[in-house]
N, CA and C of each residue as an Amber inpcrd file, in Angstrom:
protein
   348
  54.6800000 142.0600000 370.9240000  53.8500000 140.9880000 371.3960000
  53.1160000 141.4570000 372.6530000  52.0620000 141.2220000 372.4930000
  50.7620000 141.4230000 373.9800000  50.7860000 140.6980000 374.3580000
  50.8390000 140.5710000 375.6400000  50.3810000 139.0680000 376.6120000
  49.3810000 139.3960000 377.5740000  48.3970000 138.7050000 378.1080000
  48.1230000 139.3950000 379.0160000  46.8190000 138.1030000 379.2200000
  45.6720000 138.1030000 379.9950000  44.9550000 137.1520000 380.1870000
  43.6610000 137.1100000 379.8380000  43.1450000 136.1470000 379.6690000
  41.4610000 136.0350000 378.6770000  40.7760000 135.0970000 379.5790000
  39.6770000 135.5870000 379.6670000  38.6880000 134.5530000 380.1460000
  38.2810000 133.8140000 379.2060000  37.8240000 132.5860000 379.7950000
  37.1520000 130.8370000 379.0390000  36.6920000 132.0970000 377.4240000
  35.5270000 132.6270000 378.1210000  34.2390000 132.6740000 377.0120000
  35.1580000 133.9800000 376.1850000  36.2260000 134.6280000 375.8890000
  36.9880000 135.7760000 375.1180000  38.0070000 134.7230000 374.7440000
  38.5470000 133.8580000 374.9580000  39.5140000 133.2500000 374.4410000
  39.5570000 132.7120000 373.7110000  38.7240000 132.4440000 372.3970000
  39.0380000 131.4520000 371.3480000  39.8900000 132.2770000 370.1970000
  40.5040000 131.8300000 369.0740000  41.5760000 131.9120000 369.0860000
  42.9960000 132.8390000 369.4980000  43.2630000 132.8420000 370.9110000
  44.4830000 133.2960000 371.3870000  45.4040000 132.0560000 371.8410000
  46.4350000 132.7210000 371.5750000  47.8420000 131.6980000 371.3220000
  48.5040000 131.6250000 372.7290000  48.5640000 130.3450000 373.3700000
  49.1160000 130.2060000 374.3790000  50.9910000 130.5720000 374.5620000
  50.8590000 131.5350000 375.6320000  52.4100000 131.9910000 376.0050000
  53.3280000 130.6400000 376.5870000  52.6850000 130.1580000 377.3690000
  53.2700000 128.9230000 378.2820000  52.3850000 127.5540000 377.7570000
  52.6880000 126.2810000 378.2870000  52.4110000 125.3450000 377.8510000
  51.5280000 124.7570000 379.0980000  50.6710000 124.4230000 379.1480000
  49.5000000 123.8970000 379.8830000  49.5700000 122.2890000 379.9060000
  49.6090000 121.8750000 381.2230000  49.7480000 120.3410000 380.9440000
  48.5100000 119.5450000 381.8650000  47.5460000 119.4070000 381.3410000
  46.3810000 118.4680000 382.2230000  46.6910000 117.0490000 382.4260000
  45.2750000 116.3160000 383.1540000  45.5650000 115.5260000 383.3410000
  45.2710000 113.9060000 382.2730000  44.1720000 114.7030000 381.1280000
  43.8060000 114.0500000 379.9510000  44.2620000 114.9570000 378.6020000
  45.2970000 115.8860000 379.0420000  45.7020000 116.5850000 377.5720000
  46.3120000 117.2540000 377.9750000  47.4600000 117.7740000 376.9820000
  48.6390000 119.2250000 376.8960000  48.5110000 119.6850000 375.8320000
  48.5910000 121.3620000 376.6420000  48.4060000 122.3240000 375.0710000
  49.6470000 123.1480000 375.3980000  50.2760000 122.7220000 373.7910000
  51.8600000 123.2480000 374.0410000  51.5010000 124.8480000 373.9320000
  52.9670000 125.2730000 373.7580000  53.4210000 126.6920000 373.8790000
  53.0400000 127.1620000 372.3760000  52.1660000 128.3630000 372.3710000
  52.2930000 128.5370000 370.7620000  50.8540000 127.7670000 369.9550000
  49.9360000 126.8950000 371.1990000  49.2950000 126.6640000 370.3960000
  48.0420000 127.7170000 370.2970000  46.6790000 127.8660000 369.2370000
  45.8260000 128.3990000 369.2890000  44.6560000 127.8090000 369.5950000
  44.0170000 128.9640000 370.4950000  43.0680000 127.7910000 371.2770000
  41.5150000 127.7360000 370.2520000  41.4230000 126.5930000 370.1260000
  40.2680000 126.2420000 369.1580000  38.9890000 126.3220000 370.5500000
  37.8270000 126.0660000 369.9040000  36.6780000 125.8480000 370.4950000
  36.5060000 124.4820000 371.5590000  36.9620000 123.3700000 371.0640000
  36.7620000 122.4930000 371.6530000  37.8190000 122.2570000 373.1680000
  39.3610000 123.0070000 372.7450000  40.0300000 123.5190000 373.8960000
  39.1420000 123.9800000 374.9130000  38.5350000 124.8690000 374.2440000
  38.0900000 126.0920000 375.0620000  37.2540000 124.9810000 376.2750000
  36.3950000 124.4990000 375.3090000  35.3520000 123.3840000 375.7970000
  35.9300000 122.5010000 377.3760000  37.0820000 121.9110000 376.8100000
  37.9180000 121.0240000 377.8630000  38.2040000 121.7210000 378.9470000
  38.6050000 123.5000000 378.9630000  39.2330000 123.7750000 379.6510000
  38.2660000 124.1990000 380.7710000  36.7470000 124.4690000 380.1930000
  35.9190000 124.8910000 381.2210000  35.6250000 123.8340000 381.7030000
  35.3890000 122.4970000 381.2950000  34.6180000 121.5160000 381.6580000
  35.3300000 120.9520000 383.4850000  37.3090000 121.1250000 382.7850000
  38.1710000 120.6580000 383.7610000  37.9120000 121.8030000 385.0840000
  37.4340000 123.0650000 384.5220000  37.4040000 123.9670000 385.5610000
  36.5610000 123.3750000 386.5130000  35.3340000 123.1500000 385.7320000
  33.7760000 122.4900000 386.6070000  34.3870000 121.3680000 387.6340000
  35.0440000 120.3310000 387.4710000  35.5980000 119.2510000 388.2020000
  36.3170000 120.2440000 388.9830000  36.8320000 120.6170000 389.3740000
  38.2240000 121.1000000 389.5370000  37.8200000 122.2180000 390.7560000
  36.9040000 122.6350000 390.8040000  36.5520000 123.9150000 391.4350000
  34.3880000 123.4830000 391.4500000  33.7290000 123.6040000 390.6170000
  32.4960000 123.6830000 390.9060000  31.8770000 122.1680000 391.2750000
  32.5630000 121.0290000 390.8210000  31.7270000 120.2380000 391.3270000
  32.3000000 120.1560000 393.1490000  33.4360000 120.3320000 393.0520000
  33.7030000 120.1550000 395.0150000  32.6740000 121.0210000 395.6060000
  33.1590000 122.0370000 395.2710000  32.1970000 122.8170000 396.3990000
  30.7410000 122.4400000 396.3390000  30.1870000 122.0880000 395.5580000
  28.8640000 121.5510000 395.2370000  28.4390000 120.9640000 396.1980000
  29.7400000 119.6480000 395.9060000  29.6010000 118.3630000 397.4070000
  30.1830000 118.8830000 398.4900000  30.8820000 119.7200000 398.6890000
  31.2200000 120.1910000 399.8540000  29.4120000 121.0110000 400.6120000
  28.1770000 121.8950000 399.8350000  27.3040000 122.0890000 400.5940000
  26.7330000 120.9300000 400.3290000  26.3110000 120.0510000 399.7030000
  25.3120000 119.1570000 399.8150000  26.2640000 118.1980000 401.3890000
  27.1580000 118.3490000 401.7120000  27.9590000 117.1580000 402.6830000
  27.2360000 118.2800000 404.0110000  28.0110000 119.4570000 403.9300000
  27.8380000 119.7720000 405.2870000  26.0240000 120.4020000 405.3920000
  25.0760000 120.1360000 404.4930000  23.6620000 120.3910000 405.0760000
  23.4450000 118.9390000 405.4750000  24.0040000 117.9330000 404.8930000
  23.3370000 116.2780000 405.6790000  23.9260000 116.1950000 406.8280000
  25.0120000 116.7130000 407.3260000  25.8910000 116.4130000 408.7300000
  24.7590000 117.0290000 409.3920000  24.4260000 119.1010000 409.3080000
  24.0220000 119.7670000 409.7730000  22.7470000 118.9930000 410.0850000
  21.9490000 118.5240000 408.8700000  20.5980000 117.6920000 408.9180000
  20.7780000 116.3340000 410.3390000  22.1780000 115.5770000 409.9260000
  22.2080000 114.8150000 411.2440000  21.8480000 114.6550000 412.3810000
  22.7270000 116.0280000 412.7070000  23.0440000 116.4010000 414.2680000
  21.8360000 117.0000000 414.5150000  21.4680000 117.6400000 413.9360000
  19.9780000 118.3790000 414.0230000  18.9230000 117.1070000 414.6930000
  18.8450000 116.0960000 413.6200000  17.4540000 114.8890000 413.6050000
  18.1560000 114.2660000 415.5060000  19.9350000 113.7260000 415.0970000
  20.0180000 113.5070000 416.2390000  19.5860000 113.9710000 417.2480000
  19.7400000 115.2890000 417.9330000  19.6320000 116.0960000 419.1780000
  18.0720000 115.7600000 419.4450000  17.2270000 116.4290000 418.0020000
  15.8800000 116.3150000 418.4700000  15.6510000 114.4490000 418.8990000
  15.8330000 113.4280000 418.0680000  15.1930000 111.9830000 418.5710000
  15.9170000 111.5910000 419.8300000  17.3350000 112.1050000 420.4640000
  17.8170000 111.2010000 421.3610000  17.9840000 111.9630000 422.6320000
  17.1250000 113.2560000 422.9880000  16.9520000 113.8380000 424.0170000
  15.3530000 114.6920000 424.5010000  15.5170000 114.5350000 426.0600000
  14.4400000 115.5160000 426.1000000  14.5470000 116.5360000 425.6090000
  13.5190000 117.2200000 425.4730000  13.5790000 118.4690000 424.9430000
  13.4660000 119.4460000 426.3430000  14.1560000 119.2350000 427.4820000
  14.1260000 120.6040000 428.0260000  14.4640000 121.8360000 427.3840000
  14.3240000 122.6790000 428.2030000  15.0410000 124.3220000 428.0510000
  16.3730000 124.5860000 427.2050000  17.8260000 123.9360000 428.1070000
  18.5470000 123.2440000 427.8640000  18.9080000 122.9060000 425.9370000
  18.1740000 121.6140000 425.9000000  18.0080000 121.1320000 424.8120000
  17.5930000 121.8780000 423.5420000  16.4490000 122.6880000 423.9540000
  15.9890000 123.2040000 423.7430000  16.9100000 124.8050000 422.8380000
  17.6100000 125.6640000 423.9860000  18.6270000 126.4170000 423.2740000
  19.7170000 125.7260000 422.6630000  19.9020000 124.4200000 422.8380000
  21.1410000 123.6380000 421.8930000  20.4260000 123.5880000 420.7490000
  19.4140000 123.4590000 420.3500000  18.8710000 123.1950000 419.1880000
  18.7290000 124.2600000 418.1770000  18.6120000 125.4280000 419.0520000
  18.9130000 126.6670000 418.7690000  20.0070000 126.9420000 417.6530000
  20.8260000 126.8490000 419.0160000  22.2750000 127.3960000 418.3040000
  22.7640000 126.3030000 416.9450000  22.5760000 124.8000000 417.2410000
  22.8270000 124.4140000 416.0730000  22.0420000 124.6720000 415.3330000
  20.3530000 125.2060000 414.8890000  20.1420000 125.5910000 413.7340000
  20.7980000 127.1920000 412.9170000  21.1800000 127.9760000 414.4880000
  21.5210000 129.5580000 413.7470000  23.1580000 129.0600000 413.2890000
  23.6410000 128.2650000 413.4420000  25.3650000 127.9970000 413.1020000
  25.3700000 127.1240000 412.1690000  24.1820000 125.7800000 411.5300000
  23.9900000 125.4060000 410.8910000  23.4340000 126.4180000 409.4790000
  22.6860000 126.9750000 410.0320000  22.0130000 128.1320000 408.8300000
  23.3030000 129.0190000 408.2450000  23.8580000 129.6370000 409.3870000
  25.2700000 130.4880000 408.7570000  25.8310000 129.3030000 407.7650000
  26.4330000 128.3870000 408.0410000  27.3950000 127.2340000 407.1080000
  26.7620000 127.0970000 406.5010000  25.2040000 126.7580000 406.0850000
  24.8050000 126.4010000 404.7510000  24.8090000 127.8050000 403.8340000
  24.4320000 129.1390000 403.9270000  24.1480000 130.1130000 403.6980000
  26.0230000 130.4890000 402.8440000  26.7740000 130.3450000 403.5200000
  28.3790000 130.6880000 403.1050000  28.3890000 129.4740000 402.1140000
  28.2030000 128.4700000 402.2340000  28.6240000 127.1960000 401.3820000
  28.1500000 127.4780000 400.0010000  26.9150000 127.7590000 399.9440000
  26.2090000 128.4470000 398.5910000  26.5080000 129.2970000 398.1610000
  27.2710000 130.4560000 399.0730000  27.4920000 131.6290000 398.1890000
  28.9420000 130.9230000 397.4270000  29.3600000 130.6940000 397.9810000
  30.9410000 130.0510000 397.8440000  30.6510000 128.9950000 396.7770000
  29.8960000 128.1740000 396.8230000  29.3410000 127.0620000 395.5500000
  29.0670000 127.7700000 394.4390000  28.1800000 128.9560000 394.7730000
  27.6120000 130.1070000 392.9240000  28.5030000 130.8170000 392.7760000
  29.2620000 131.5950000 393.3980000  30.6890000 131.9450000 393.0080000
  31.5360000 131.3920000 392.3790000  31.7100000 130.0720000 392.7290000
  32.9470000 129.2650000 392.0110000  32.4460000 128.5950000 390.8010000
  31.1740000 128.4480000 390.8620000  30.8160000 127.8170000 389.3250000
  30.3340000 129.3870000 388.6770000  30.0510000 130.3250000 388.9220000
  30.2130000 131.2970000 388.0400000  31.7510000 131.5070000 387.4860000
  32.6970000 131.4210000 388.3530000  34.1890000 131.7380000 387.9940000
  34.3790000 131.1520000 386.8600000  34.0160000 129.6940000 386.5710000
  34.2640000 128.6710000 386.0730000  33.9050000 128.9970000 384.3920000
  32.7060000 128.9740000 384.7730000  31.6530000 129.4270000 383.3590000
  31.2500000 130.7150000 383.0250000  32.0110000 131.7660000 383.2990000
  32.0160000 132.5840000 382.9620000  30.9940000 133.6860000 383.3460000
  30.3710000 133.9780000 384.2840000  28.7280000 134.2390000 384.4550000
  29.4350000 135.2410000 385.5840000  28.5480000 136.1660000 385.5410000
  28.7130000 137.6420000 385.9040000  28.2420000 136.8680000 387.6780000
  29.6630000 137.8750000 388.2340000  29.1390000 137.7940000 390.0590000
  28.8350000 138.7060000 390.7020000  27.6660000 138.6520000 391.0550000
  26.9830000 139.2820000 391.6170000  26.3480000 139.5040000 393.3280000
């Protein structure tokens, strides 16, 4: 007997070693994974991993967008102000820039798609 591990898109029919228990289905020990498995199992991946991070950059560019609109409408713009605005756009830019790579990474993981 071989055991060993398959990705989503190589796995249709291989026979599960252990028994998998979700939260809308269980696939016992021994079973073979059909297409529509296959289907469920990426879909749960997507929830599970690609839609968070998704909302995790769309959350932290509206905060970033916030504090940003804030600083500029509720202060002078001295010098001052001026390099604060700065730094929150170059520390804002880093966090959005990581959030995306980290967002196309994890929905590539998911669905199978070459990372690059």
């Amino acid at each position: 007997m071989k055991f060993s591990e398959y990705h989503l898109n190589d796995a249709l029919g291989a026979i599960l070693a252990h028994s998998l228990r979700l939260p809308n289905k269980a696939l016992k020990k021994g079973t073979i994974l059909t297409q529509a498995d296959l289907w469920f199992l990426k879909e749960y991946g997507n929830w599970l991993v690609g839609y968070p991070t998704t909302f995790l950059v769309v959350t932290v560019t509206m905060m970033f967008g916030g504090i940003l609109s804030s600083a500029v409408l509720n202060y002078d713009l001295p010098v001052d102000a001026n390099a604060l605005i700065g730094v929150y756009v170059s520390v804002g830019a880093v966090l959005i820039a990581m959030s995306l790579v980290v967002s196309a990474r994890s929905w590539a993981r998911v669905n199978g798609m070459p990372l690059t």
